Coordinates of C-alpha atoms and ligand atoms in Angstrom, one line a residue:
M1 CA 12.7 3.7 26.4
N2 CA 14.5 5.3 23.6
K3 CA 13.0 5.6 20.1
R4 CA 15.1 2.9 18.6
F5 CA 13.7 0.4 21.3
F6 CA 10.3 1.4 21.2
L7 CA 10.1 1.0 17.5
K8 CA 11.7 -2.2 17.9
S9 CA 9.1 -3.0 20.5
L10 CA 6.4 -2.2 18.1
A11 CA 7.4 -4.9 15.7
L12 CA 7.6 -7.4 18.5
T13 CA 4.1 -7.0 19.5
G14 CA 2.8 -7.6 15.8
F15 CA 3.5 -4.0 14.5
T16 CA 4.6 -5.4 11.2
F17 CA 3.2 -5.1 7.6
P18 CA 1.8 -8.4 6.4
A19 CA 2.8 -10.1 3.0
F20 CA 0.6 -9.6 0.2
E21 CA 0.5 -13.2 -0.7
N22 CA -2.4 -13.1 -3.5
I23 CA -0.4 -10.7 -5.5
T24 CA 3.0 -12.4 -5.1
A25 CA 1.3 -16.0 -6.1
A26 CA -0.6 -14.1 -9.2
L27 CA 2.4 -12.6 -10.6
H28 CA 4.5 -15.7 -9.8
D29 CA 5.0 -16.5 -13.7
K30 CA 3.9 -13.4 -15.2
K31 CA 6.5 -10.7 -13.4
H32 CA 8.4 -10.4 -16.8
L33 CA 5.1 -9.8 -19.0
P34 CA 4.4 -6.3 -20.5
A35 CA 2.1 -4.2 -18.4
T36 CA -0.3 -3.9 -21.2
Q37 CA -0.5 -7.9 -21.7
I38 CA -1.4 -8.4 -17.9
A39 CA -4.1 -5.7 -18.6
Q40 CA -6.0 -8.1 -20.4
D41 CA -5.2 -11.2 -18.2
E42 CA -8.4 -11.9 -16.4
N43 CA -7.2 -14.6 -14.6
F44 CA -4.5 -12.5 -13.0
W45 CA -7.0 -9.7 -12.2
E46 CA -9.5 -12.3 -10.8
A47 CA -6.6 -13.2 -8.4
I48 CA -6.3 -9.7 -7.4
R49 CA -10.2 -9.5 -6.9
K50 CA -10.1 -12.4 -4.3
G51 CA -8.2 -10.0 -1.9
Y52 CA -11.1 -7.6 -1.8
R53 CA -14.3 -8.2 0.1
I54 CA -17.0 -7.5 -2.4
K55 CA -20.5 -6.4 -1.7
P56 CA -22.8 -8.7 -3.7
D57 CA -25.6 -6.7 -3.8
Y58 CA -24.9 -4.5 -6.9
I59 CA -21.5 -3.8 -9.2
N60 CA -19.9 -1.1 -7.9
L61 CA -18.8 1.2 -10.5
E62 CA -18.3 4.2 -8.2
N63 CA -14.9 3.8 -6.9
G64 CA -14.1 7.5 -7.8
Y65 CA -15.5 8.7 -4.4
Y66 CA -13.6 6.2 -2.3
C67 CA -11.3 3.2 -3.2
F68 CA -12.3 0.8 -0.5
Q69 CA -9.3 -1.2 0.9
P70 CA -8.3 -4.6 -0.2
E71 CA -8.3 -6.9 2.9
E72 CA -4.5 -6.8 3.5
I73 CA -4.6 -3.1 3.9
L74 CA -7.8 -3.4 5.9
E75 CA -6.3 -6.0 8.1
A76 CA -3.0 -3.7 8.6
F77 CA -5.2 -0.9 9.3
I78 CA -7.2 -2.6 12.0
K79 CA -3.8 -3.8 13.6
N80 CA -2.6 -0.1 13.4
V81 CA -5.5 1.0 15.2
R82 CA -5.2 -1.7 17.9
E83 CA -1.3 -1.0 18.4
V84 CA -1.9 2.9 18.8
N85 CA -5.0 2.4 21.3
Y86 CA -2.7 -0.1 23.3
Q87 CA 0.2 2.5 23.1
G88 CA -2.0 5.3 23.9
S89 CA -0.6 8.9 24.8
Y90 CA 2.7 7.2 25.0
Y91 CA 2.5 6.5 21.1
M92 CA 1.3 10.3 20.6
R93 CA 4.3 11.6 22.5
T94 CA 6.9 9.8 21.3
V95 CA 6.7 8.5 17.5
Q96 CA 3.7 9.8 15.7
W97 CA 5.3 12.7 14.4
D98 CA 8.3 10.3 13.2
N99 CA 6.1 7.9 11.7
K100 CA 4.0 10.6 9.9
K101 CA 7.4 11.9 8.4
K102 CA 8.3 8.4 7.4
A103 CA 5.0 7.9 5.4
A104 CA 5.5 11.5 3.8
A105 CA 8.9 10.3 2.7
A106 CA 7.4 7.1 1.2
L107 CA 4.9 9.3 -0.4
A108 CA 7.4 11.8 -2.0
K109 CA 9.2 8.5 -3.6
I110 CA 5.9 7.9 -5.7
A111 CA 5.5 11.6 -6.2
G112 CA 8.9 12.0 -7.6
C113 CA 9.5 15.0 -5.4
N114 CA 11.9 15.8 -2.1
S115 CA 10.6 15.0 1.1
D116 CA 10.7 18.3 2.4
E117 CA 8.1 19.5 -0.4
I118 CA 5.2 17.1 0.6
I119 CA 3.2 16.8 3.5
I120 CA 0.1 14.6 4.6
T121 CA -3.2 16.4 5.0
R122 CA -6.4 14.8 5.6
N123 CA -7.8 15.1 1.8
T124 CA -7.6 17.1 -1.4
T125 CA -10.1 19.5 0.1
E126 CA -8.0 20.6 2.9
S127 CA -4.6 20.7 0.7
L128 CA -6.0 23.0 -2.1
D129 CA -8.0 25.2 0.3
T130 CA -4.8 25.7 2.3
I131 CA -3.5 27.3 -0.8
I132 CA -6.6 29.1 -2.2
G133 CA -7.7 30.4 1.6
G134 CA -3.9 31.0 2.2
L135 CA -2.4 33.2 -0.1
A136 CA -2.0 36.9 0.5
W137 CA -4.9 38.1 -1.9
K138 CA -5.4 41.7 -2.4
E139 CA -8.6 43.3 -3.6
G140 CA -8.7 43.2 -7.5
D141 CA -6.5 40.2 -7.8
E142 CA -7.9 37.5 -10.1
A143 CA -7.8 33.5 -10.1
V144 CA -8.7 31.1 -12.9
M145 CA -10.4 28.1 -12.5
A146 CA -13.0 25.6 -14.7
E147 CA -16.7 25.1 -14.0
Q148 CA -15.7 21.3 -14.2
D149 CA -13.4 21.8 -11.3
Y150 CA -14.7 20.3 -8.0
G151 CA -17.4 22.0 -5.8
A152 CA -15.4 22.6 -2.7
M153 CA -12.7 24.3 -4.4
L154 CA -15.1 26.4 -6.3
D155 CA -16.8 27.6 -3.2
M156 CA -13.2 28.3 -1.6
F157 CA -12.7 30.6 -4.4
K158 CA -16.3 32.1 -4.0
Q159 CA -15.1 32.8 -0.5
I160 CA -12.0 34.4 -0.9
A161 CA -14.0 36.8 -3.8
R162 CA -16.4 37.8 -0.7
R163 CA -13.4 38.1 1.9
H164 CA -10.7 39.8 -0.2
G165 CA -12.5 41.1 -3.5
V166 CA -10.6 38.7 -5.5
V167 CA -12.4 38.2 -9.2
N168 CA -12.7 34.5 -10.2
K169 CA -12.5 33.8 -13.9
I170 CA -14.2 30.5 -14.7
I171 CA -13.4 28.8 -17.8
S172 CA -15.0 25.8 -19.5
V173 CA -13.2 22.5 -20.4
P174 CA -14.7 20.9 -23.7
N175 CA -15.0 17.4 -23.3
H176 CA -13.4 16.5 -26.8
P177 CA -10.7 18.8 -27.4
A178 CA -9.0 18.8 -30.9
S179 CA -5.4 19.0 -29.2
D180 CA -3.7 20.2 -25.9
E181 CA -3.1 23.6 -27.6
E182 CA -7.0 24.1 -27.5
I183 CA -7.2 23.8 -24.0
V184 CA -3.7 25.9 -22.8
A185 CA -5.5 28.6 -25.3
L186 CA -8.7 28.7 -23.1
Y187 CA -6.8 28.8 -20.0
E188 CA -4.5 31.5 -21.5
A189 CA -7.3 33.7 -22.5
A190 CA -8.6 34.1 -19.1
I191 CA -5.2 35.6 -17.6
T192 CA -4.8 39.2 -17.2
P193 CA -2.0 41.3 -15.6
K194 CA -4.2 41.0 -12.2
T195 CA -4.0 37.0 -12.4
K196 CA -2.2 35.6 -9.3
L197 CA -3.3 31.9 -9.2
L198 CA -4.5 29.3 -11.8
M199 CA -6.0 26.2 -10.5
V200 CA -6.0 23.2 -12.9
C201 CA -7.3 19.4 -12.8
H202 CA -4.7 17.0 -13.7
M203 CA -7.8 14.5 -13.9
I204 CA -11.3 16.0 -14.1
N205 CA -13.5 14.1 -11.6
I206 CA -16.7 14.1 -13.6
T207 CA -15.3 12.9 -16.8
G208 CA -11.9 11.4 -16.1
H209 CA -10.3 13.8 -18.7
I210 CA -6.6 14.2 -18.2
L211 CA -5.5 17.7 -18.9
P212 CA -2.0 18.7 -20.3
V213 CA -0.9 20.5 -17.0
Q214 CA 2.4 20.9 -17.7
K215 CA 1.6 23.0 -20.9
I216 CA -0.6 25.0 -18.8
A217 CA 1.7 25.5 -16.1
D218 CA 4.6 26.6 -18.5
M219 CA 2.0 29.1 -20.2
A220 CA 0.9 30.5 -16.7
H221 CA 4.4 30.9 -15.7
K222 CA 4.9 33.1 -18.6
H223 CA 2.6 35.5 -17.4
G224 CA 3.9 35.3 -13.9
V225 CA 0.8 33.0 -12.7
K226 CA 1.4 30.5 -9.9
V227 CA -0.3 26.9 -10.5
L228 CA -1.9 24.9 -8.2
V229 CA -3.0 21.5 -9.7
E230 CA -6.0 19.5 -8.5
G231 CA -4.8 15.8 -8.5
A232 CA -7.4 14.0 -6.4
H233 CA -7.9 11.3 -9.4
A234 CA -4.6 11.1 -10.5
F235 CA -2.4 10.1 -7.9
A236 CA -1.6 6.5 -7.4
H237 CA -3.9 6.2 -10.7
I238 CA -1.6 7.5 -13.6
Q239 CA 2.0 7.5 -13.3
Y240 CA 4.1 10.7 -13.2
D241 CA 6.3 12.9 -11.2
I242 CA 4.7 16.2 -9.7
P243 CA 7.9 17.9 -10.3
S244 CA 7.8 17.2 -14.1
L245 CA 4.1 19.0 -14.2
H246 CA 6.1 22.6 -13.4
C247 CA 3.3 23.6 -11.1
D248 CA 3.9 25.2 -7.7
F249 CA 1.3 23.4 -5.8
Y250 CA -0.3 20.0 -5.9
G251 CA -2.9 18.3 -3.8
A252 CA -4.4 14.7 -4.1
S253 CA -6.7 12.3 -1.8
L254 CA -4.8 9.0 -0.6
H255 CA -8.2 7.4 0.3
K256 CA -9.2 7.5 -3.4
W257 CA -6.3 5.7 -5.8
L258 CA -3.9 4.6 -3.2
S259 CA -6.6 3.0 -1.0
V260 CA -5.4 4.2 2.1
P261 CA -8.2 4.1 5.0
L262 CA -10.3 7.4 4.8
G263 CA -8.7 10.6 5.8
A264 CA -5.4 11.1 4.0
G265 CA -4.1 13.5 1.3
I266 CA -1.0 15.1 0.2
L267 CA 0.0 18.6 -0.4
Y268 CA 3.0 19.4 -2.4
V269 CA 4.7 22.7 -2.3
N270 CA 7.8 23.6 -4.8
K271 CA 10.4 24.8 -2.5
N272 CA 10.4 28.1 -4.1
S273 CA 6.8 28.7 -3.2
I274 CA 6.6 27.2 0.4
P275 CA 6.7 30.5 1.9
D276 CA 3.9 32.1 0.2
P277 CA 0.9 30.6 1.9
W278 CA -0.5 31.2 5.2
P279 CA -1.2 28.1 7.3
L280 CA -4.9 26.9 7.6
I281 CA -4.2 26.3 11.0
A282 CA -1.7 28.8 13.0
D283 CA 1.7 27.0 13.9
G284 CA 3.5 29.3 16.1
D285 CA 6.6 31.2 14.9
S286 CA 9.2 28.4 15.6
K287 CA 9.6 27.3 12.1
P288 CA 11.2 29.3 9.4
L289 CA 9.1 30.4 6.6
T290 CA 10.9 27.8 4.3
D291 CA 9.7 24.9 6.1
I292 CA 6.9 23.3 4.6
Y293 CA 5.8 21.9 8.2
R294 CA 4.6 25.1 9.2
L295 CA 1.5 24.3 6.8
N296 CA 0.9 20.9 8.5
H297 CA -0.4 21.7 12.0
T298 CA -3.5 19.3 12.4
G299 CA -4.2 19.1 16.1
T300 CA -4.9 15.3 17.1
H301 CA -6.1 13.2 14.4
P302 CA -6.4 9.5 13.5
V303 CA -2.8 8.6 13.3
H304 CA -3.1 5.0 12.6
T305 CA -4.5 6.2 9.1
D306 CA -1.0 7.7 8.5
L307 CA 0.5 4.5 9.6
T308 CA -1.2 2.4 7.1
I309 CA 0.1 4.7 4.2
L310 CA 3.0 2.4 4.2
N311 CA 1.1 -0.5 3.8
A312 CA -1.1 0.5 1.2
I313 CA 2.3 1.9 -0.7
D314 CA 3.7 -1.7 -0.2
F315 CA 0.5 -3.0 -2.0
Y316 CA 0.9 -0.4 -4.5
Y317 CA 4.5 -1.3 -5.5
K318 CA 3.6 -4.9 -5.1
L319 CA 1.0 -4.7 -7.7
G320 CA 3.1 -2.4 -9.6
P321 CA 2.2 1.1 -10.8
E322 CA 2.6 0.4 -14.4
R323 CA 0.2 -2.6 -14.5
K324 CA -2.3 -0.9 -12.4
E325 CA -2.7 2.1 -15.0
A326 CA -2.6 -0.3 -17.9
R327 CA -5.6 -2.4 -16.4
L328 CA -7.4 0.6 -15.4
R329 CA -7.1 2.2 -19.1
Y330 CA -8.0 -0.9 -20.5
L331 CA -11.1 -1.6 -18.7
Q332 CA -12.2 2.1 -19.5
Q333 CA -11.4 1.5 -23.1
Y334 CA -12.9 -2.0 -23.0
W335 CA -16.5 -0.6 -22.4
T336 CA -16.4 2.9 -23.7
S337 CA -15.2 1.8 -27.3
K338 CA -18.6 -0.5 -27.4
L339 CA -20.7 2.2 -26.4
R340 CA -19.3 5.2 -28.3
K341 CA -21.2 3.4 -31.4
V342 CA -24.4 2.9 -29.8
K343 CA -27.4 5.2 -31.1
N344 CA -28.5 8.0 -28.3
V345 CA -25.5 7.5 -26.1
A346 CA -22.9 9.8 -25.3
V347 CA -19.6 9.3 -24.0
N348 CA -18.6 12.3 -22.4
T349 CA -14.9 11.4 -22.2
P350 CA -12.0 12.1 -24.9
A351 CA -11.8 8.8 -27.1
D352 CA -7.9 9.7 -27.2
V353 CA -6.3 6.8 -24.9
E354 CA -3.8 9.3 -23.4
R355 CA -6.6 11.9 -22.5
S356 CA -8.0 9.6 -19.9
C357 CA -7.6 6.4 -17.8
G358 CA -10.0 4.2 -15.5
I359 CA -12.7 6.9 -15.4
A360 CA -15.3 7.9 -17.9
N361 CA -18.9 9.3 -18.3
V362 CA -21.8 8.0 -20.2
G363 CA -24.9 9.4 -21.0
I364 CA -28.1 8.5 -22.8
I365 CA -29.6 11.4 -24.9
G366 CA -33.5 11.6 -23.4
I367 CA -32.8 10.4 -20.2
K368 CA -31.5 12.7 -17.3
P369 CA -28.6 11.6 -15.6
G370 CA -30.1 11.1 -12.2
L371 CA -32.9 8.6 -13.8
L372 CA -30.3 6.9 -15.5
A373 CA -28.0 6.2 -12.2
E374 CA -31.5 4.9 -10.3
R375 CA -32.4 2.8 -13.3
L376 CA -29.1 1.4 -13.5
L377 CA -29.0 0.5 -10.1
K378 CA -32.8 -0.8 -9.8
E379 CA -32.9 -2.7 -13.1
Y380 CA -29.5 -3.8 -13.5
K381 CA -27.7 -3.6 -10.2
I382 CA -25.1 -1.5 -11.1
Y383 CA -24.1 1.5 -8.8
T384 CA -22.7 4.9 -10.3
V385 CA -23.0 8.4 -9.7
A386 CA -24.8 11.2 -11.6
I387 CA -23.5 13.9 -13.0
D388 CA -25.7 16.9 -14.4
Y389 CA -24.0 20.2 -14.5
A390 CA -21.7 22.4 -17.0
N391 CA -21.1 20.4 -20.3
V392 CA -21.4 16.8 -18.4
H393 CA -24.6 15.0 -18.5
G394 CA -24.3 11.3 -17.7
C395 CA -23.1 9.1 -15.1
R396 CA -19.7 8.7 -13.9
I397 CA -18.2 5.0 -14.3
T398 CA -15.1 4.3 -12.1
P399 CA -14.0 0.8 -11.9
N400 CA -11.2 -0.3 -9.9
I401 CA -8.7 -3.2 -10.0
Y402 CA -11.1 -5.7 -8.7
T403 CA -13.6 -4.8 -11.6
T404 CA -14.1 -7.9 -14.0
T405 CA -14.7 -7.3 -17.8
A406 CA -17.9 -9.4 -17.1
E407 CA -19.3 -6.7 -14.9
L408 CA -18.7 -4.2 -17.7
D409 CA -20.3 -6.2 -20.4
Q410 CA -23.3 -6.1 -18.0
L411 CA -23.0 -2.0 -17.9
V412 CA -23.0 -2.2 -21.8
K413 CA -25.9 -4.5 -21.9
A414 CA -27.7 -2.1 -19.7
I415 CA -27.0 1.4 -21.5
T416 CA -27.6 -0.1 -25.0
E417 CA -31.0 -1.6 -23.9
M418 CA -31.9 1.8 -22.3
A419 CA -30.7 3.7 -25.3
K420 CA -32.5 1.8 -27.8
A421 CA -35.5 2.3 -25.9
V422 CA -35.5 6.1 -26.1
Ligands
PLP1 C1 -11.7 16.2 -8.4 C2 -11.8 16.1 -6.9 N1 -11.3 17.1 -6.1 C3 -11.2 16.9 -5.0 C4 -12.3 15.9 -4.2 C5 -12.3 16.1 -2.8 O1 -11.7 15.0 -2.2 P1 -11.7 14.9 -0.7 O2 -13.1 14.8 -0.3 O3 -10.8 13.6 -0.4 O4 -11.1 16.3 -0.2 C6 -12.8 14.8 -5.0 C7 -13.8 14.1 -4.6 O5 -14.4 13.1 -5.4 C8 -12.7 15.2 -6.4 O6 -13.3 14.2 -7.2

């Protein structure tokens, strides 16, 4: 069977992507409206919510770990699992790599980069650790990062410090900066002639703070320092082109804001930097140093997840990236604008609308974050996650597109009551 016939036969056996009727119907007479107007249309988002199977036990405001799939994507995933299982080794030996490349090309479109600069990994951790662990470090080289960065990456930097004698310079990002320049200056002050790599979060996961990564990258490049951007929470949440950020490397997870099934991420490497890192898993010598796929040896892995990336992208475009971003920003502003005024409450996310989107963090002076998260769940049936390190002491609040303003009213009520009683 040749490849074209094989792909055709997959389509005949039901290997097609379903239509997202609920979105189509909801958008029917609203497509022309500005995204910021649709962002406030509760009827529209109620229709989107119907596309999800929502657990009634609590209000889920912890989508930052994993944005579970709407039913359409889930059903497509189950179909993909069945089909790969049906085709067995034949699928694995024939089209798995072509299909993965098709998914990577579709992701390149969202990322605004060339398809030969992006690969599909298992997650952000794998993407970023490939770069951190793979660069040719020498004793005394330096790396710059922030204490608000994700633990797994900070651990990888600690490992290269032990292994290669690299010196890590760790800065702290303020929760309420006066300007982009204040943040750029903080990173710049940590750079020395020995600095080789600077890692920066696009969106800090514990606060939702969006950092001026392009300005930071431009500054770092003036010092000859390569820039790795940690985009776990930015990809398919806010809109941007990776190349316009001017970074050398970019990693993100797809099971977060793109709602791909668990176990998928991206690694972008600027064409000029592809020869730099050693791969995490050796790939033999057959590929030239300039081929990003030499960094993409995975061994056998869940290929049905790769296939479902296309379904998740269909869903993303059907809803519209602009509408999604506008709704997520609206939801965050909806509750933070109410709580910023309440006594004993600290919103640990910048108030400037451009410096955050869906995620924010809230604490109550006098209540430990762990206890706050426990009380939110027990007393108010609201599920969040406690953050209690660096300069962030509160619960991270992460709604998703199915979240209602009524649910956020419940959050505002809960925090207000608890803060009053302190
Ligand atoms: C900022 C940030 N980076 C990296 C990760 C790790 O993501 P993954 O487990 O998908 O690699 C997370 C997970 O929450 C995160 O918030």
